[in-house]
Coordinates of C-alpha atoms in Angstrom, one line a residue:
M163 CA 103.1 12.3 -39.6
S164 CA 100.2 13.8 -38.7
K165 CA 100.0 15.5 -35.1
Q166 CA 97.8 13.9 -33.2
A167 CA 98.0 13.6 -29.2
M168 CA 98.9 9.7 -28.0
D169 CA 97.3 8.0 -25.6
A170 CA 100.2 5.3 -24.1
K171 CA 97.8 3.7 -21.6
G172 CA 98.8 0.3 -21.5
R173 CA 101.4 0.7 -24.2
W174 CA 105.4 0.8 -23.1
V175 CA 106.5 4.5 -23.7
V176 CA 110.6 4.4 -24.5
L177 CA 112.5 7.7 -24.6
D178 CA 116.4 8.7 -24.9
T179 CA 117.9 11.6 -24.0
T180 CA 119.6 14.3 -26.0
Q181 CA 121.5 17.2 -25.3
D182 CA 118.2 19.0 -25.3
G183 CA 116.4 16.7 -23.2
M184 CA 114.2 13.8 -23.7
S185 CA 113.3 12.5 -26.8
L186 CA 110.1 9.9 -28.2
L187 CA 110.9 6.9 -30.0
A188 CA 108.5 4.0 -29.6
V189 CA 104.7 4.0 -28.0
G190 CA 103.8 0.1 -27.8
G191 CA 104.6 -0.7 -31.6
E192 CA 104.5 2.5 -32.7
N193 CA 108.2 3.7 -33.7
H194 CA 109.1 7.5 -34.0
P195 CA 112.6 9.4 -34.9
G196 CA 112.9 11.4 -31.7
I197 CA 110.0 13.5 -31.5
S198 CA 108.9 15.8 -28.2
P199 CA 107.0 13.5 -26.0
R200 CA 105.5 16.5 -24.3
N201 CA 103.8 17.6 -27.8
W202 CA 102.8 14.3 -28.7
L203 CA 101.7 12.6 -25.7
D204 CA 98.1 13.4 -24.7
E205 CA 97.4 15.0 -21.5
R206 CA 96.7 12.2 -19.3
T207 CA 100.5 10.4 -20.3
R208 CA 102.0 13.3 -19.4
T209 CA 101.0 13.6 -16.3
V210 CA 100.7 9.9 -15.4
L211 CA 103.8 8.4 -16.9
L212 CA 106.0 11.3 -18.5
D213 CA 106.8 13.5 -14.9
K214 CA 107.9 10.1 -13.7
L215 CA 110.3 9.2 -16.8
R216 CA 111.5 12.3 -16.7
T217 CA 112.3 12.0 -13.0
V218 CA 114.0 8.6 -13.6
L219 CA 116.5 10.4 -16.6
T220 CA 117.6 12.6 -14.0
S221 CA 117.6 10.3 -10.9
G222 CA 118.8 6.8 -12.5
Q223 CA 116.2 5.4 -10.3
A224 CA 113.2 3.3 -11.2
Y225 CA 109.6 4.0 -10.0
E226 CA 106.7 1.7 -9.3
G227 CA 103.8 3.0 -8.0
I228 CA 100.2 4.4 -8.2
V229 CA 99.6 7.7 -9.4
R230 CA 96.0 9.5 -9.4
Y231 CA 94.8 11.1 -12.6
G232 CA 91.1 12.5 -12.0
A233 CA 88.7 10.1 -10.3
S234 CA 91.3 7.2 -11.6
E235 CA 93.8 5.4 -9.9
F236 CA 96.8 4.1 -12.3
A237 CA 99.9 1.4 -11.7
V238 CA 103.0 3.2 -13.2
V239 CA 106.5 1.8 -13.7
A240 CA 109.4 3.6 -15.1
N241 CA 112.5 2.3 -15.2
P242 CA 116.2 3.8 -16.6
V243 CA 118.1 2.8 -19.4
A244 CA 122.0 2.6 -17.7
S245 CA 124.9 2.3 -19.7
P246 CA 127.2 -0.9 -19.1
D247 CA 129.2 0.7 -16.6
G248 CA 126.2 2.3 -14.6
K249 CA 127.9 5.7 -15.0
Q250 CA 125.3 7.2 -18.0
V251 CA 121.7 7.0 -18.0
V252 CA 120.8 6.8 -22.1
G253 CA 117.1 6.3 -22.3
A254 CA 114.1 5.2 -19.9
Y255 CA 111.0 3.4 -20.6
G256 CA 107.6 3.1 -18.7
V257 CA 103.8 1.8 -18.8
F258 CA 101.0 3.0 -16.8
E259 CA 97.4 0.8 -16.9
H260 CA 94.3 0.9 -14.6
L261 CA 95.0 -0.8 -11.4
G262 CA 94.4 -4.6 -11.5
R263 CA 94.9 -4.8 -15.4
P264 CA 98.0 -6.7 -16.5
L265 CA 101.3 -4.8 -17.6
P266 CA 102.2 -5.5 -21.0
T267 CA 105.5 -7.2 -21.6
A268 CA 107.9 -5.0 -21.4
P269 CA 110.6 -3.9 -24.2
L270 CA 113.9 -6.0 -24.2
L271 CA 116.4 -2.9 -24.5
G272 CA 120.5 -3.7 -24.7
T273 CA 122.9 -1.3 -24.1
W274 CA 126.4 -0.7 -25.1
Q275 CA 129.6 1.6 -24.8
W276 CA 132.5 1.7 -27.2
R277 CA 135.3 4.0 -26.3
V278 CA 137.6 5.0 -29.3
H279 CA 140.6 7.1 -30.5
K280 CA 139.3 10.8 -31.7
Q281 CA 141.8 10.4 -34.5
T282 CA 142.1 6.6 -35.2
G283 CA 138.6 5.4 -34.7
K284 CA 140.8 2.7 -32.8
N285 CA 139.4 0.8 -29.6
V286 CA 141.0 2.6 -26.3
G287 CA 141.6 1.0 -23.3
E288 CA 141.0 -2.8 -22.0
D289 CA 137.3 -2.3 -21.2
S290 CA 136.9 -0.2 -24.7
S291 CA 133.9 -2.5 -25.5
L292 CA 130.8 -3.3 -23.1
W293 CA 127.9 -4.7 -23.3
D294 CA 125.0 -5.5 -21.0
A295 CA 123.1 -8.9 -20.5
N296 CA 120.0 -7.6 -22.7
L297 CA 122.3 -6.5 -25.6
F298 CA 123.7 -10.4 -25.5
K299 CA 119.9 -11.5 -25.5
I300 CA 118.9 -9.3 -28.7
Y301 CA 121.7 -10.8 -30.6
G302 CA 121.0 -14.3 -29.2
I303 CA 124.7 -15.0 -27.7
D304 CA 126.1 -16.4 -24.6
P305 CA 128.0 -14.0 -22.8
A306 CA 129.8 -17.3 -21.6
T307 CA 131.6 -17.6 -25.5
V308 CA 132.6 -14.1 -25.0
E309 CA 136.2 -12.6 -23.6
S310 CA 135.3 -11.8 -20.0
K311 CA 132.7 -8.3 -19.9
R312 CA 133.7 -7.4 -23.2
G313 CA 131.1 -7.2 -26.2
P314 CA 132.3 -8.9 -29.4
A315 CA 133.2 -5.4 -30.5
G316 CA 135.7 -7.0 -33.4
E317 CA 133.2 -9.4 -34.5
W318 CA 129.8 -6.9 -34.3
L319 CA 130.6 -5.2 -37.9
A320 CA 131.9 -7.7 -40.0
K321 CA 129.9 -10.9 -38.5
L322 CA 126.8 -9.6 -36.5
I323 CA 125.7 -7.5 -39.3
S324 CA 123.5 -8.5 -42.4
T325 CA 125.8 -7.7 -45.2
K326 CA 123.0 -5.8 -47.0
D327 CA 123.2 -2.9 -44.0
R328 CA 127.2 -3.5 -43.2
D329 CA 128.6 -0.5 -46.1
T330 CA 126.4 1.7 -44.6
I331 CA 126.6 1.2 -41.1
K332 CA 130.1 1.0 -41.4
L333 CA 130.4 4.4 -42.9
V334 CA 128.2 6.3 -40.8
I335 CA 129.8 5.3 -37.7
D336 CA 133.1 6.1 -39.1
S337 CA 131.7 9.9 -40.0
G338 CA 130.0 10.5 -36.1
I339 CA 133.4 9.5 -34.8
S340 CA 135.3 11.9 -37.2
V341 CA 132.6 14.5 -36.6
N342 CA 132.2 13.8 -32.5
N343 CA 129.2 16.3 -32.3
R344 CA 127.6 14.9 -29.4
S345 CA 124.3 14.7 -31.2
R346 CA 121.8 11.5 -30.7
H347 CA 121.8 9.8 -34.0
L348 CA 119.4 6.6 -34.6
L349 CA 120.1 3.8 -36.7
S350 CA 118.3 1.0 -37.8
Y351 CA 119.7 -2.5 -39.3
E352 CA 119.5 -6.0 -39.9
I353 CA 121.4 -8.5 -37.7
V354 CA 122.5 -11.7 -38.0
Y355 CA 120.6 -13.4 -34.6
G356 CA 122.3 -16.7 -33.2
Y357 CA 125.5 -16.1 -34.8
G358 CA 127.6 -19.3 -34.8
S359 CA 124.6 -21.4 -33.7
P360 CA 123.2 -24.0 -36.2
N361 CA 120.2 -22.1 -37.2
P362 CA 121.2 -18.3 -37.3
G363 CA 117.9 -16.0 -37.9
K364 CA 117.3 -12.1 -38.9
K365 CA 116.6 -9.5 -36.8
Q366 CA 115.9 -5.5 -37.8
I367 CA 117.5 -3.4 -34.9
A368 CA 116.9 0.3 -34.0
M369 CA 119.6 2.0 -32.3
S370 CA 120.0 5.3 -30.4
A371 CA 123.6 6.3 -30.0
R372 CA 125.5 9.7 -28.4
A373 CA 129.0 10.3 -28.1
Y374 CA 130.3 11.5 -24.2
D375 CA 133.4 12.9 -22.8
D376 CA 135.3 10.7 -20.8
P377 CA 137.7 12.0 -18.2
E378 CA 140.2 9.7 -18.1
Y379 CA 140.6 9.0 -21.5
P380 CA 141.1 13.1 -23.1
E381 CA 142.6 11.7 -26.4
A382 CA 139.2 9.6 -27.0
I383 CA 135.5 9.7 -27.2
M384 CA 132.8 7.1 -25.5
L385 CA 129.8 6.4 -27.5
R386 CA 127.0 5.0 -25.5
G387 CA 123.5 3.6 -26.7
F388 CA 120.9 1.1 -26.6
S389 CA 119.3 -1.1 -29.1
R390 CA 116.0 -2.7 -29.6
E391 CA 114.5 -5.2 -31.6
V392 CA 112.1 -3.1 -33.8
D393 CA 109.2 -5.0 -36.6
S394 CA 110.5 -2.7 -39.7
P395 CA 113.5 -0.7 -40.4
T396 CA 113.0 3.0 -38.7
K397 CA 113.9 6.5 -39.9
V398 CA 117.4 6.8 -39.7
V399 CA 118.8 10.1 -37.9
T400 CA 122.2 11.6 -38.2
P401 CA 122.6 15.3 -37.9
G402 CA 125.7 16.8 -38.8
L403 CA 127.3 13.6 -40.2
S404 CA 128.2 13.0 -43.9
P405 CA 129.0 9.9 -44.1
V406 CA 130.6 8.6 -47.6
S407 CA 127.9 7.0 -49.5
A408 CA 127.4 3.2 -49.3
G409 CA 126.7 3.5 -52.9
L410 CA 130.3 4.3 -53.6
V411 CA 131.9 0.9 -52.4
A412 CA 130.0 -1.4 -54.9
E413 CA 131.2 1.3 -57.5
A414 CA 134.8 0.7 -56.4
L415 CA 134.2 -3.1 -56.1
F416 CA 132.7 -3.2 -59.9
A417 CA 136.2 -1.1 -60.8
L418 CA 138.1 -3.5 -59.3
A419 CA 136.5 -6.5 -61.0
A420 CA 138.4 -5.9 -64.2
D421 CA 137.5 -9.5 -65.0
R422 CA 133.6 -9.0 -65.4
A423 CA 130.8 -6.5 -65.7
F424 CA 127.9 -6.0 -63.5
A425 CA 124.4 -5.3 -64.3
A426 CA 121.7 -4.5 -61.9
I427 CA 117.9 -5.6 -63.4
D428 CA 114.4 -4.7 -62.6
M429 CA 112.5 -8.1 -63.3
Q430 CA 109.1 -6.3 -63.0
Q431 CA 109.6 -3.4 -65.4
E432 CA 112.3 -5.4 -67.4
V433 CA 114.8 -2.7 -67.4
T434 CA 118.6 -2.7 -66.6
F435 CA 118.6 0.5 -64.3
R436 CA 122.2 0.1 -63.2
T437 CA 125.5 -1.5 -65.5
S438 CA 129.4 -1.4 -64.2
N439 CA 131.9 1.0 -65.7
R440 CA 133.5 -2.6 -67.7
W441 CA 130.4 -3.0 -69.1
S442 CA 131.1 -1.7 -72.3
D443 CA 134.8 -2.8 -72.4
F444 CA 133.3 -6.0 -73.5
G445 CA 131.5 -5.0 -76.5
L446 CA 128.1 -4.2 -74.8
L447 CA 125.8 -1.4 -75.6
P448 CA 126.6 1.6 -73.5
D449 CA 124.4 3.2 -71.3
F450 CA 121.8 0.1 -71.8
E451 CA 118.6 0.2 -70.1
G452 CA 116.1 -2.1 -71.7
N453 CA 115.3 -5.9 -71.2
L454 CA 118.4 -7.6 -71.2
A455 CA 117.0 -10.7 -72.2
A456 CA 116.4 -9.0 -75.5
L457 CA 120.2 -9.2 -76.4
A458 CA 120.2 -12.9 -76.0
H459 CA 120.8 -15.5 -78.7
P460 CA 117.5 -16.3 -80.0
E461 CA 118.8 -20.3 -78.9
D462 CA 119.7 -19.1 -75.4
K463 CA 116.9 -16.4 -74.4
F464 CA 114.3 -19.0 -72.9
G465 CA 117.2 -20.4 -70.5
F466 CA 118.1 -17.0 -69.7
E467 CA 114.5 -15.9 -68.8
R468 CA 114.3 -19.0 -67.0
H469 CA 117.1 -18.8 -65.0
L470 CA 116.2 -15.2 -64.1
A471 CA 112.8 -16.0 -62.9
E472 CA 114.3 -18.8 -61.0
A473 CA 116.8 -16.3 -59.3
S474 CA 113.9 -14.1 -58.4
A475 CA 112.3 -16.7 -56.9
G476 CA 114.9 -17.5 -54.6
R477 CA 115.2 -20.8 -56.2
V478 CA 118.9 -20.9 -57.4
G479 CA 121.8 -18.3 -55.8
P480 CA 124.9 -16.9 -57.4
E481 CA 126.9 -20.2 -57.5
S482 CA 124.2 -21.6 -59.7
S483 CA 125.8 -19.5 -62.9
T484 CA 124.6 -20.0 -66.4
R485 CA 126.0 -18.9 -69.9
V486 CA 124.3 -16.9 -72.6
R487 CA 125.5 -15.3 -75.7
L488 CA 124.4 -11.4 -75.9
R489 CA 124.7 -9.1 -78.7
T490 CA 127.8 -6.6 -78.7
T491 CA 127.8 -3.3 -80.4
A492 CA 129.8 -5.2 -83.2
D493 CA 126.9 -6.8 -83.9
R494 CA 128.2 -10.2 -83.0
W495 CA 127.5 -12.9 -80.3
Q496 CA 130.0 -13.0 -77.0
E497 CA 129.2 -15.7 -74.6
F498 CA 129.2 -14.4 -70.9
A499 CA 129.0 -16.7 -67.4
V500 CA 126.4 -14.8 -65.7
A501 CA 125.9 -15.3 -61.8
V502 CA 123.1 -13.5 -60.5
A503 CA 122.6 -12.7 -56.6
P504 CA 119.2 -10.7 -55.6
I505 CA 119.1 -7.3 -54.1
G506 CA 116.9 -7.8 -51.1
T507 CA 113.8 -10.2 -50.7
D508 CA 110.1 -9.6 -50.0
G509 CA 109.1 -12.9 -48.8
G510 CA 111.6 -15.0 -50.6
H511 CA 110.8 -13.1 -53.7
S512 CA 113.3 -11.0 -55.5
R513 CA 112.3 -7.6 -57.7
Y514 CA 116.0 -6.5 -58.3
L515 CA 118.6 -8.6 -59.6
M516 CA 122.5 -8.5 -59.7
L517 CA 124.1 -9.8 -62.3
S518 CA 128.3 -10.5 -63.0
L519 CA 128.7 -11.3 -66.3
V520 CA 132.3 -12.8 -67.2
P521 CA 133.2 -13.1 -71.2
V522 CA 134.1 -16.7 -72.4
G523 CA 136.5 -17.4 -75.4
K524 CA 136.3 -14.7 -77.8
G525 CA 133.1 -14.4 -79.0
S526 CA 132.1 -15.2 -82.9

């Protein structure tokens, strides 16, 4: 990203706070990885809006008024982003525009806090997890369906984060609790919007989070932050953390699956780019990197290729398995029951597929 002073007139600016001061997360629809607002915003934006946002971060009091710059007057709005308990300002957002012109719709920023034990990572206190009203809106959850004012902390990871991001977020959060370095961390992940409703959907979320001391619970840390909806994944910034690789979660699953082998394939390049440890145990070619369909029995090859194409197009899922005979290292045919799942999608189409292969019978 080349350094170019940004004019934020007519666009909402979103800031969070770090140990070193405030940092820039968004200007309108443009997302930024916590860069210096003073170095990246133009002089007019700094004079008209940034100074007001700095005051808001310190005082916690919203500002709405008129600021003169040169011969022009601007309507300015600057709001704090406060934690659910009101004890900590975790960010600020504001906008300025020529007098008489309409202001754009403000971004929806939802705040949360979570108190956890420093050693065990377990919730501490009756108010261990709190969400504000905006965060419930972001997730499409009716607060009346959740016990008291508490956010659904127990459901947040297991049900409200999409499966594809769940392992990564879990491991990053656990690492953050363990390291407890008070640094600001930026995460981005996909959520299930409207969980439990007849028509749940998906949203991409960006989160800014920090750890704070809690004088009432010296054995715990208070994690506070805010979340917002974004159009696409934003940059993940986790200074000082060394979370377990999410890829190791898949490796552990593969190792436990003694009755099957796994393979990840690239449909576009027609290559196999990953196989599990059990792959060669079933007589399949070790370190195989070619077109998996090329190993199929001539009588099965067309049907196997068609099934993979249907899975890639999103027309069949893992529940629709197929059978195919594959050539083994003993130059024999072994029949496998094959289930296929997409690895990510783009407009309903998946370039990458994960295959589960279970041997059938004894081969021939």
